[in-house]
Coordinates of C-alpha atoms and ligand atoms in Angstrom, one line a residue:
M1 CA 5.1 -27.8 -3.5
C2 CA 2.3 -28.8 -1.4
G3 CA 0.9 -31.4 0.9
I4 CA 2.1 -34.7 2.2
V5 CA 0.6 -37.2 4.6
G6 CA 1.9 -40.5 5.9
Y7 CA 0.0 -42.8 8.3
C8 CA 0.7 -46.0 10.2
G9 CA -1.7 -47.2 12.9
H10 CA -5.0 -48.8 13.6
Q11 CA -7.5 -46.6 11.6
Q12 CA -8.3 -46.9 8.0
A13 CA -5.3 -45.3 6.3
E14 CA -7.4 -44.0 3.3
D15 CA -9.8 -42.1 5.6
V16 CA -6.9 -40.5 7.7
I17 CA -5.0 -39.6 4.6
I18 CA -7.9 -38.1 2.6
E19 CA -8.9 -36.0 5.7
G20 CA -5.3 -35.0 6.2
L21 CA -5.0 -33.9 2.5
R22 CA -8.2 -31.9 2.9
R23 CA -6.7 -30.1 5.8
L24 CA -3.7 -29.2 3.6
E25 CA -5.9 -28.0 0.7
Y26 CA -5.3 -24.4 1.8
R27 CA -1.8 -24.8 0.5
G28 CA -3.1 -25.0 -3.1
Y29 CA -2.6 -28.0 -5.4
D30 CA -3.3 -29.3 -8.9
S31 CA -3.5 -33.1 -8.4
A32 CA -3.8 -35.6 -5.6
G33 CA -3.2 -39.2 -4.9
L34 CA -2.6 -41.9 -2.3
A35 CA -1.1 -45.4 -1.9
V36 CA -1.7 -48.1 0.7
V37 CA -0.2 -51.4 1.4
A38 CA -2.5 -54.4 1.8
D39 CA -1.7 -58.1 1.8
G40 CA 1.9 -57.6 0.6
S41 CA 1.0 -55.4 -2.4
L42 CA 0.7 -51.8 -3.2
H43 CA -2.6 -50.2 -4.2
W44 CA -2.8 -46.6 -5.4
A45 CA -5.1 -44.0 -7.0
K46 CA -4.2 -40.6 -8.3
K47 CA -6.0 -37.9 -10.3
S48 CA -5.3 -34.4 -11.6
G49 CA -7.6 -31.7 -10.3
K50 CA -9.4 -31.4 -6.9
L51 CA -9.6 -34.0 -4.2
A52 CA -13.2 -34.6 -5.3
N53 CA -11.8 -36.1 -8.5
L54 CA -9.7 -38.5 -6.4
G55 CA -12.8 -39.3 -4.3
E56 CA -14.7 -40.2 -7.5
E57 CA -11.8 -42.4 -8.6
L58 CA -11.8 -44.2 -5.2
E59 CA -15.5 -44.8 -5.4
A60 CA -15.2 -46.2 -8.9
H61 CA -12.1 -48.3 -8.0
P62 CA -12.0 -48.8 -4.2
L63 CA -8.7 -49.6 -2.5
P64 CA -8.5 -52.5 -0.1
S65 CA -8.7 -51.9 3.6
S66 CA -5.3 -50.9 5.0
T67 CA -3.8 -49.2 8.1
Q68 CA -0.6 -48.0 6.3
G69 CA -0.3 -45.4 3.6
I70 CA 0.9 -42.2 2.0
G71 CA -0.9 -39.3 0.3
H72 CA 0.0 -36.2 -1.6
T73 CA -1.4 -33.0 -3.1
R74 CA 0.8 -31.8 -5.9
W75 CA 1.8 -28.3 -7.0
A76 CA 3.6 -29.3 -10.2
T77 CA 7.1 -28.1 -10.7
H78 CA 8.3 -30.6 -13.3
G79 CA 5.7 -32.0 -15.7
A80 CA 2.2 -30.7 -16.4
P81 CA -0.6 -31.4 -13.9
T82 CA -1.8 -34.7 -15.4
D83 CA -2.9 -38.0 -13.9
A84 CA 0.4 -39.6 -14.9
N85 CA 2.4 -36.9 -13.2
A86 CA 0.3 -36.9 -10.0
H87 CA 1.9 -38.7 -7.0
P88 CA 2.4 -41.4 -5.7
H89 CA 5.0 -42.6 -8.2
V90 CA 5.5 -46.4 -8.1
S91 CA 8.7 -48.2 -9.0
A92 CA 8.8 -50.3 -12.1
D93 CA 8.7 -53.5 -10.0
G94 CA 5.5 -52.3 -8.3
K95 CA 7.2 -52.6 -4.8
V96 CA 7.8 -49.1 -3.7
A97 CA 5.5 -46.0 -3.8
V98 CA 6.8 -42.5 -3.0
V99 CA 5.3 -39.0 -2.7
H100 CA 7.5 -35.9 -2.8
N101 CA 7.3 -32.3 -2.1
G102 CA 10.0 -30.1 -3.5
I103 CA 12.4 -30.3 -6.4
I104 CA 15.1 -32.9 -7.0
E105 CA 17.7 -30.8 -8.7
N106 CA 19.9 -33.5 -10.1
F107 CA 17.0 -35.6 -11.5
V108 CA 18.2 -35.3 -15.1
S109 CA 21.5 -37.2 -14.5
L110 CA 19.7 -39.7 -12.2
R111 CA 17.1 -40.3 -14.8
A112 CA 19.8 -40.9 -17.5
E113 CA 21.5 -43.4 -15.2
L114 CA 18.3 -45.3 -14.5
T115 CA 17.3 -45.2 -18.2
A116 CA 20.7 -46.7 -19.1
E117 CA 19.9 -49.6 -16.7
G118 CA 16.7 -50.2 -18.6
V119 CA 14.2 -48.4 -16.4
T120 CA 11.2 -47.0 -18.3
F121 CA 9.8 -43.8 -16.9
T122 CA 6.0 -43.2 -17.0
S123 CA 5.9 -39.5 -15.9
D124 CA 7.7 -36.2 -16.6
T125 CA 8.4 -35.5 -13.0
D126 CA 11.6 -35.1 -11.1
T127 CA 10.1 -37.4 -8.4
E128 CA 9.9 -40.6 -10.3
V129 CA 13.7 -41.2 -10.0
A130 CA 13.2 -41.5 -6.3
A131 CA 10.8 -44.4 -6.7
H132 CA 13.1 -46.4 -8.9
L133 CA 16.2 -45.6 -6.8
L134 CA 14.4 -46.8 -3.6
A135 CA 13.2 -50.0 -5.3
R136 CA 16.8 -50.7 -6.6
E137 CA 18.1 -50.5 -3.0
V138 CA 15.2 -52.6 -1.7
A139 CA 15.8 -55.3 -4.4
A140 CA 19.4 -55.4 -3.4
G141 CA 18.4 -56.3 0.2
A142 CA 18.1 -52.9 2.0
T143 CA 15.2 -52.2 4.3
L144 CA 13.1 -49.2 3.2
T145 CA 14.8 -47.1 5.9
Q146 CA 18.3 -48.0 4.6
A147 CA 17.1 -47.5 1.1
M148 CA 15.8 -44.0 2.0
Q149 CA 19.1 -43.1 3.7
R150 CA 21.1 -44.2 0.7
V151 CA 18.8 -42.5 -1.8
A152 CA 18.6 -39.2 0.1
R153 CA 22.4 -39.0 0.1
R154 CA 22.3 -39.0 -3.7
L155 CA 19.7 -36.3 -4.2
A156 CA 20.4 -32.6 -4.5
G157 CA 17.8 -29.9 -4.0
A158 CA 14.8 -29.6 -1.7
F159 CA 12.7 -32.6 -0.9
T160 CA 10.3 -34.3 1.5
L161 CA 10.0 -37.9 0.4
V162 CA 7.6 -40.3 2.0
A163 CA 7.5 -43.9 1.0
V164 CA 6.0 -47.3 1.6
S165 CA 7.2 -50.8 0.4
A166 CA 4.9 -53.7 -0.4
D167 CA 7.3 -55.9 1.5
E168 CA 7.3 -54.0 4.8
P169 CA 3.9 -54.0 6.5
D170 CA 3.3 -51.3 9.2
V171 CA 6.3 -49.1 8.2
V172 CA 6.3 -45.7 6.5
V173 CA 9.6 -43.9 5.9
A174 CA 10.4 -40.3 5.1
A175 CA 13.4 -38.0 4.5
R176 CA 13.6 -34.3 4.5
R177 CA 16.0 -31.6 3.2
N178 CA 15.0 -28.0 2.8
S179 CA 11.3 -28.9 2.8
P180 CA 8.9 -29.2 5.7
L181 CA 8.0 -32.5 7.5
V182 CA 6.6 -33.0 11.0
V183 CA 5.8 -36.2 12.9
G184 CA 2.5 -36.6 14.8
L185 CA 2.8 -38.9 17.8
G186 CA -0.4 -40.8 18.5
E187 CA -1.4 -43.8 20.7
G188 CA -0.7 -46.9 18.6
E189 CA -0.5 -44.7 15.5
N190 CA 1.9 -42.2 14.1
F191 CA 1.6 -39.6 11.4
L192 CA 3.8 -37.7 8.9
A193 CA 2.8 -34.5 7.3
S194 CA 3.9 -31.2 5.7
D195 CA 2.3 -29.4 8.6
V196 CA 0.4 -30.2 11.8
A197 CA -2.9 -29.2 10.3
A198 CA -3.0 -32.7 8.6
F199 CA -3.1 -34.6 12.0
I200 CA -4.2 -32.1 14.6
E201 CA -7.6 -33.9 15.0
H202 CA -5.8 -37.0 16.0
T203 CA -2.9 -35.8 18.1
R204 CA -1.3 -32.6 19.4
E205 CA 2.0 -34.2 20.2
A206 CA 4.5 -33.6 17.5
L207 CA 8.2 -33.9 16.6
E208 CA 10.0 -31.2 14.7
L209 CA 12.6 -32.8 12.4
G210 CA 15.9 -31.2 11.6
Q211 CA 17.6 -30.8 8.3
D212 CA 18.8 -34.0 6.5
Q213 CA 16.9 -36.5 8.6
V214 CA 15.2 -39.8 7.9
V215 CA 12.3 -40.9 10.0
T216 CA 10.7 -44.3 10.2
I217 CA 7.3 -44.7 11.7
T218 CA 5.4 -47.8 12.8
P219 CA 2.2 -47.9 14.8
G220 CA 4.3 -48.0 18.0
S221 CA 7.6 -46.3 17.2
V222 CA 9.3 -43.4 15.7
T223 CA 13.0 -43.6 14.8
V224 CA 15.0 -40.7 13.5
T225 CA 18.5 -40.9 11.9
D226 CA 20.6 -38.7 9.7
F227 CA 21.2 -39.6 6.0
E228 CA 24.2 -41.8 7.1
G229 CA 21.9 -43.9 9.4
K230 CA 23.3 -42.5 12.7
P231 CA 20.6 -41.9 15.4
S232 CA 19.6 -38.3 15.4
E233 CA 17.5 -36.0 17.6
A234 CA 14.2 -34.4 16.8
R235 CA 12.5 -31.8 19.0
P236 CA 9.2 -32.9 20.7
Y237 CA 6.6 -30.2 21.1
H238 CA 2.9 -29.7 21.9
V239 CA 0.7 -28.1 19.3
D240 CA -1.4 -25.5 21.1
W241 CA -2.8 -23.8 18.0
D242 CA -6.3 -24.3 16.7
L243 CA -6.8 -25.7 13.2
S244 CA -7.0 -22.3 11.4
A245 CA -3.8 -21.2 13.1
A246 CA -2.2 -24.5 12.2
E247 CA -3.0 -23.9 8.5
K248 CA -1.1 -20.7 8.8
Q249 CA 1.7 -22.5 10.6
G250 CA 1.2 -20.3 13.7
F251 CA 1.2 -17.0 11.8
D252 CA -1.8 -14.8 12.2
W253 CA -2.2 -14.2 8.5
F254 CA -1.4 -16.1 5.3
M255 CA 0.3 -13.0 4.0
R256 CA 2.7 -12.9 7.0
K257 CA 3.4 -16.6 6.6
E258 CA 4.2 -16.0 2.9
I259 CA 6.5 -13.1 3.7
F260 CA 8.5 -15.5 5.9
E261 CA 8.5 -18.1 3.1
Q262 CA 10.4 -15.7 0.9
P263 CA 13.9 -17.1 1.5
K264 CA 12.8 -20.6 0.5
A265 CA 10.8 -19.3 -2.5
V266 CA 13.9 -17.5 -3.8
A267 CA 16.2 -20.5 -3.1
D268 CA 13.7 -22.8 -4.9
T269 CA 13.5 -20.5 -7.9
L270 CA 17.3 -20.5 -8.2
L271 CA 17.6 -24.3 -7.8
G272 CA 19.0 -26.3 -10.7
R273 CA 19.9 -23.3 -12.9
W274 CA 23.7 -23.9 -13.0
S275 CA 24.9 -26.7 -15.4
D276 CA 27.7 -29.2 -14.9
R277 CA 29.5 -27.4 -17.7
G278 CA 29.7 -24.3 -15.5
D279 CA 27.2 -22.0 -17.2
L280 CA 23.7 -20.7 -16.5
F281 CA 21.2 -23.1 -17.9
L282 CA 17.5 -22.5 -18.2
D283 CA 16.1 -25.9 -19.1
E284 CA 12.7 -24.6 -19.9
V285 CA 13.8 -21.8 -22.3
R286 CA 13.5 -23.7 -25.5
I287 CA 14.3 -20.8 -27.9
S288 CA 17.6 -21.3 -29.7
P289 CA 20.6 -19.2 -28.9
E290 CA 20.7 -18.0 -32.5
E291 CA 17.2 -16.7 -32.2
L292 CA 18.0 -15.0 -28.9
R293 CA 21.1 -13.4 -30.5
R294 CA 18.8 -11.8 -33.2
I295 CA 16.6 -10.0 -30.6
N296 CA 16.9 -6.2 -30.7
K297 CA 14.1 -5.2 -28.4
I298 CA 12.6 -6.6 -25.2
V299 CA 9.1 -5.8 -24.1
I300 CA 7.9 -7.0 -20.6
V301 CA 4.1 -7.3 -20.5
A302 CA 2.3 -7.8 -17.2
C303 CA -0.5 -6.6 -14.9
G304 CA -0.6 -5.5 -11.2
S305 CA 2.4 -6.5 -9.0
A306 CA 3.9 -8.5 -11.9
F307 CA 4.1 -5.2 -13.8
Y308 CA 6.1 -3.7 -11.0
A309 CA 8.4 -6.8 -11.0
G310 CA 8.9 -6.1 -14.7
M311 CA 9.8 -2.4 -13.9
V312 CA 12.5 -3.6 -11.4
A313 CA 13.8 -6.2 -13.9
K314 CA 14.1 -3.7 -16.8
Y315 CA 17.0 -2.0 -15.1
A316 CA 19.0 -5.2 -14.7
I317 CA 18.0 -6.7 -18.1
E318 CA 19.0 -3.5 -20.0
H319 CA 22.2 -3.1 -18.0
W320 CA 23.3 -6.8 -18.5
T321 CA 22.2 -7.3 -22.1
R322 CA 22.4 -3.8 -23.6
I323 CA 19.0 -4.5 -25.3
A324 CA 16.4 -1.8 -25.1
C325 CA 13.7 -3.0 -22.7
E326 CA 10.1 -1.5 -22.3
V327 CA 7.6 -2.4 -19.7
E328 CA 4.0 -2.4 -20.8
L329 CA 0.7 -2.9 -18.9
A330 CA -0.9 -5.9 -20.5
S331 CA -4.4 -4.3 -20.5
E332 CA -3.2 -1.5 -22.8
F333 CA -0.8 -3.5 -24.9
R334 CA -2.8 -4.7 -27.9
Y335 CA -4.9 -1.6 -28.1
R336 CA -2.1 0.8 -28.6
D337 CA -0.6 -1.0 -31.6
P338 CA 2.9 -1.6 -30.2
I339 CA 5.9 -1.9 -32.5
I340 CA 6.6 -5.6 -32.4
D341 CA 8.3 -7.8 -35.0
P342 CA 10.2 -11.1 -35.1
M343 CA 13.2 -9.5 -33.5
T344 CA 11.2 -8.6 -30.4
L345 CA 11.3 -10.8 -27.3
A346 CA 8.2 -10.4 -25.2
I347 CA 8.6 -11.5 -21.5
T348 CA 5.2 -11.9 -19.8
I349 CA 4.9 -12.2 -16.0
S350 CA 1.9 -13.8 -14.3
Q351 CA 1.7 -15.6 -11.0
S352 CA -1.4 -17.6 -11.9
G353 CA -0.6 -18.0 -15.6
E354 CA -4.2 -17.2 -16.3
T355 CA -4.3 -13.4 -16.3
A356 CA -6.7 -12.6 -19.1
D357 CA -5.1 -9.4 -20.3
T358 CA -1.6 -10.9 -20.3
L359 CA -2.9 -13.9 -22.3
M360 CA -4.4 -11.6 -24.9
A361 CA -1.1 -9.6 -25.0
I362 CA 0.8 -12.9 -25.7
R363 CA -1.5 -13.8 -28.5
H364 CA -1.0 -10.3 -30.0
A365 CA 2.8 -10.4 -29.7
R366 CA 3.0 -13.8 -31.3
E367 CA 0.8 -12.8 -34.2
Q368 CA 3.3 -10.1 -34.9
G369 CA 6.1 -12.7 -35.0
A370 CA 7.6 -12.0 -31.5
K371 CA 9.0 -14.8 -29.4
V372 CA 7.4 -15.0 -25.9
I373 CA 8.9 -16.2 -22.7
A374 CA 6.5 -16.5 -19.8
I375 CA 7.5 -16.1 -16.1
C376 CA 4.9 -18.0 -14.2
N377 CA 4.2 -19.7 -10.8
T378 CA 1.7 -22.3 -12.0
N379 CA 2.9 -25.2 -14.0
G380 CA 0.7 -26.1 -17.0
A381 CA -1.4 -22.9 -16.9
T382 CA -2.6 -21.3 -20.1
I383 CA 0.0 -18.5 -20.4
P384 CA 3.0 -20.9 -20.3
R385 CA 1.2 -23.2 -22.6
E386 CA 0.7 -20.5 -25.2
S387 CA 4.2 -19.1 -24.9
D388 CA 7.4 -20.2 -26.7
A389 CA 9.2 -20.9 -23.4
V390 CA 8.7 -20.5 -19.7
I391 CA 10.6 -20.0 -16.5
Y392 CA 8.7 -21.2 -13.5
T393 CA 9.1 -19.3 -10.2
H394 CA 8.9 -22.0 -7.5
A395 CA 7.1 -19.9 -4.9
G396 CA 4.4 -22.4 -4.1
P397 CA 0.8 -21.1 -3.7
E398 CA 0.3 -17.6 -2.6
I399 CA -3.0 -17.1 -0.7
G400 CA -2.4 -13.6 0.6
V401 CA -3.9 -11.0 -1.7
A402 CA -0.9 -8.7 -1.8
S403 CA 1.9 -10.4 -3.6
T404 CA 5.0 -11.1 -1.5
K405 CA 7.0 -14.2 -2.3
G406 CA 5.3 -14.3 -5.7
F407 CA 6.6 -10.8 -6.6
L408 CA 10.1 -11.4 -5.3
T409 CA 10.5 -14.7 -7.2
Q410 CA 9.2 -12.9 -10.4
V411 CA 12.1 -10.4 -10.0
V412 CA 14.5 -13.3 -9.5
A413 CA 13.3 -15.2 -12.5
C414 CA 13.7 -12.0 -14.6
Y415 CA 17.2 -11.6 -13.3
L416 CA 18.0 -15.2 -14.3
L417 CA 16.6 -14.5 -17.8
G418 CA 18.6 -11.3 -18.1
L419 CA 21.8 -13.1 -17.1
Y420 CA 21.0 -15.9 -19.5
L421 CA 20.5 -13.5 -22.4
A422 CA 23.8 -11.8 -21.5
Q423 CA 25.5 -15.2 -21.5
V424 CA 24.0 -16.2 -24.9
R425 CA 24.8 -12.9 -26.5
G426 CA 28.4 -12.8 -25.1
M427 CA 27.7 -9.6 -23.1
K428 CA 29.2 -11.0 -19.9
Y429 CA 32.1 -13.4 -19.2
G430 CA 31.4 -16.6 -17.4
D431 CA 33.0 -15.5 -14.2
E432 CA 31.0 -12.3 -14.2
I433 CA 27.8 -14.3 -14.5
R434 CA 28.9 -16.7 -11.8
A435 CA 29.6 -13.8 -9.5
L436 CA 26.1 -12.4 -10.1
M437 CA 24.6 -15.8 -9.5
D438 CA 26.6 -16.0 -6.2
E439 CA 24.9 -12.7 -5.2
L440 CA 21.5 -14.1 -6.1
E441 CA 22.1 -17.3 -4.2
S442 CA 23.1 -15.3 -1.1
M443 CA 19.7 -13.6 -1.1
P444 CA 17.8 -16.2 1.0
A445 CA 20.3 -15.8 3.9
K446 CA 20.2 -12.0 3.5
I447 CA 16.4 -11.9 3.5
R448 CA 16.4 -14.0 6.7
G449 CA 18.9 -11.5 8.0
C450 CA 16.3 -8.8 7.7
W451 CA 14.3 -10.3 10.6
T452 CA 17.0 -12.2 12.5
G453 CA 19.6 -9.4 12.3
S454 CA 22.1 -11.8 10.8
S455 CA 22.6 -13.4 7.4
R456 CA 23.3 -16.8 8.9
S457 CA 20.9 -19.7 8.2
T458 CA 18.6 -20.2 11.2
G459 CA 17.4 -23.7 10.6
W460 CA 14.4 -22.3 8.7
P461 CA 11.5 -23.2 8.6
A462 CA 11.7 -24.9 11.9
R463 CA 11.7 -21.5 13.7
W464 CA 8.5 -20.2 12.0
P465 CA 6.1 -20.7 14.8
A466 CA 8.4 -18.7 17.1
M467 CA 8.2 -15.8 14.7
R468 CA 4.5 -15.4 15.2
M469 CA 3.5 -11.7 15.3
R470 CA 0.3 -9.7 15.0
C471 CA -0.5 -8.2 11.6
S472 CA -2.1 -4.8 11.4
S473 CA -5.8 -4.6 11.0
W474 CA -5.1 -2.7 7.8
A475 CA -4.0 -5.9 6.1
A476 CA -7.2 -7.7 7.3
T477 CA -9.5 -5.1 5.9
S478 CA -7.7 -4.7 2.6
A479 CA -7.8 -8.5 2.1
T480 CA -11.5 -8.7 2.7
R481 CA -12.4 -5.6 0.7
W482 CA -10.5 -6.3 -2.4
P483 CA -10.3 -10.0 -2.9
W484 CA -9.1 -10.1 -6.5
R485 CA -6.9 -12.9 -7.8
G486 CA -5.1 -13.8 -10.9
R487 CA -2.0 -11.7 -10.7
Ligands
LIG501 N1 8.6 -31.7 -8.1 C1 7.5 -32.6 -7.9 C2 6.6 -32.6 -9.1 O1 6.6 -31.7 -9.9 C3 6.7 -32.3 -6.6 C4 5.9 -31.0 -6.6 C5 5.3 -30.7 -5.3 O2 6.0 -30.4 -4.4 O3 4.1 -30.8 -5.2 O4 5.8 -33.4 -9.3

């Protein structure tokens, strides 16, 4: 869930956007793209992989000159990191382009509605519904701002959406709910971005948007409304951080920033797991209930912090499912000839999805006939690809060496899986599972309560910069001395 940039002004939009995306690279990403409006049409380019790939694409197929555009670096949540799934997504009529950070929780039903109307989808993302919904409103006569207000009202989940329309020169429109977006206020130009690092070279005057707001920028104006279209307030502020502090959103260390991101990471990992039928639903677990009912042993295989997440999860999984559960270090697993058969379920946990020992353990478990479910934070990585099923933790990139939000979301994903197994195997009644889900869903507020002293929502993440604190030098030295990755 990574970087977003929008620009409207007098400079070349492509240059401002690419530079802004570069400034947001620290957030991690798997694909990048941008769209501009020129002479009443949309032009766009997108590529999986690093910004350099997008740069090569733009050299091979240059976009026309334009002063209005949107850009995106993607951390895939729905659909593999491919060119087709990279953002922007463009409506079927070629009129509206949109970029999105976050998760549209109700995209399955919206996609079904649009498909029934004859819309053909060209990606596997949750985002594409937004492009078609916006275009439908625009075709019916709405301005892009009105279209965004109407569409935002229909979306559930966490989203920052930024869009341009071929028919509206000099206008970029965005909406936000539970996902970051700031406005940069320039002279004859305005900016939108996931964080100020993207535009700090151009302006230090910013607007902090509130929850459920729509913002429309032109070169000379910024208009903020709520989702109903009523005028709304946004807080102006002056950015006094330097670029490196801006990347850390005012925190001294990435690790500290990531600690404070835990409420959102947990909430995102829980998003969209409860079905309209009133039961727990793990879309990505494509192992049949019959097969899950046959399981008589669970083995959790992981390395490092993920191994500790497994040790925590074991207690809950055994308690809820009454299936014996072992936790194994992936590096030992295949060498000690573990007792694995087709009635074993192996759960592997890996933040990166590339941990070599865990990958070898999966291969070994599958050779013995076991089913494998991966818990992973990186869409399309090797471990989920080689597993029978996957549950993604939606923690976003973790740059700090010691795992914080990554670890916590691994525990949450294991709990979801434990509850799902209990449901499938009839070990818990529906109301018991709902009660446990309510407990899990109350966690983000409780975590915030650890540092605010209350479990009430505090308008997070708008308060982050105010929470700036010094980290001990111990964290600094440990990060530089042992820079290993690949948990
Ligand atoms: N959910 C969207 C996708 O998978 C956006 C991911 C992001 O925030 O980068 O494409």
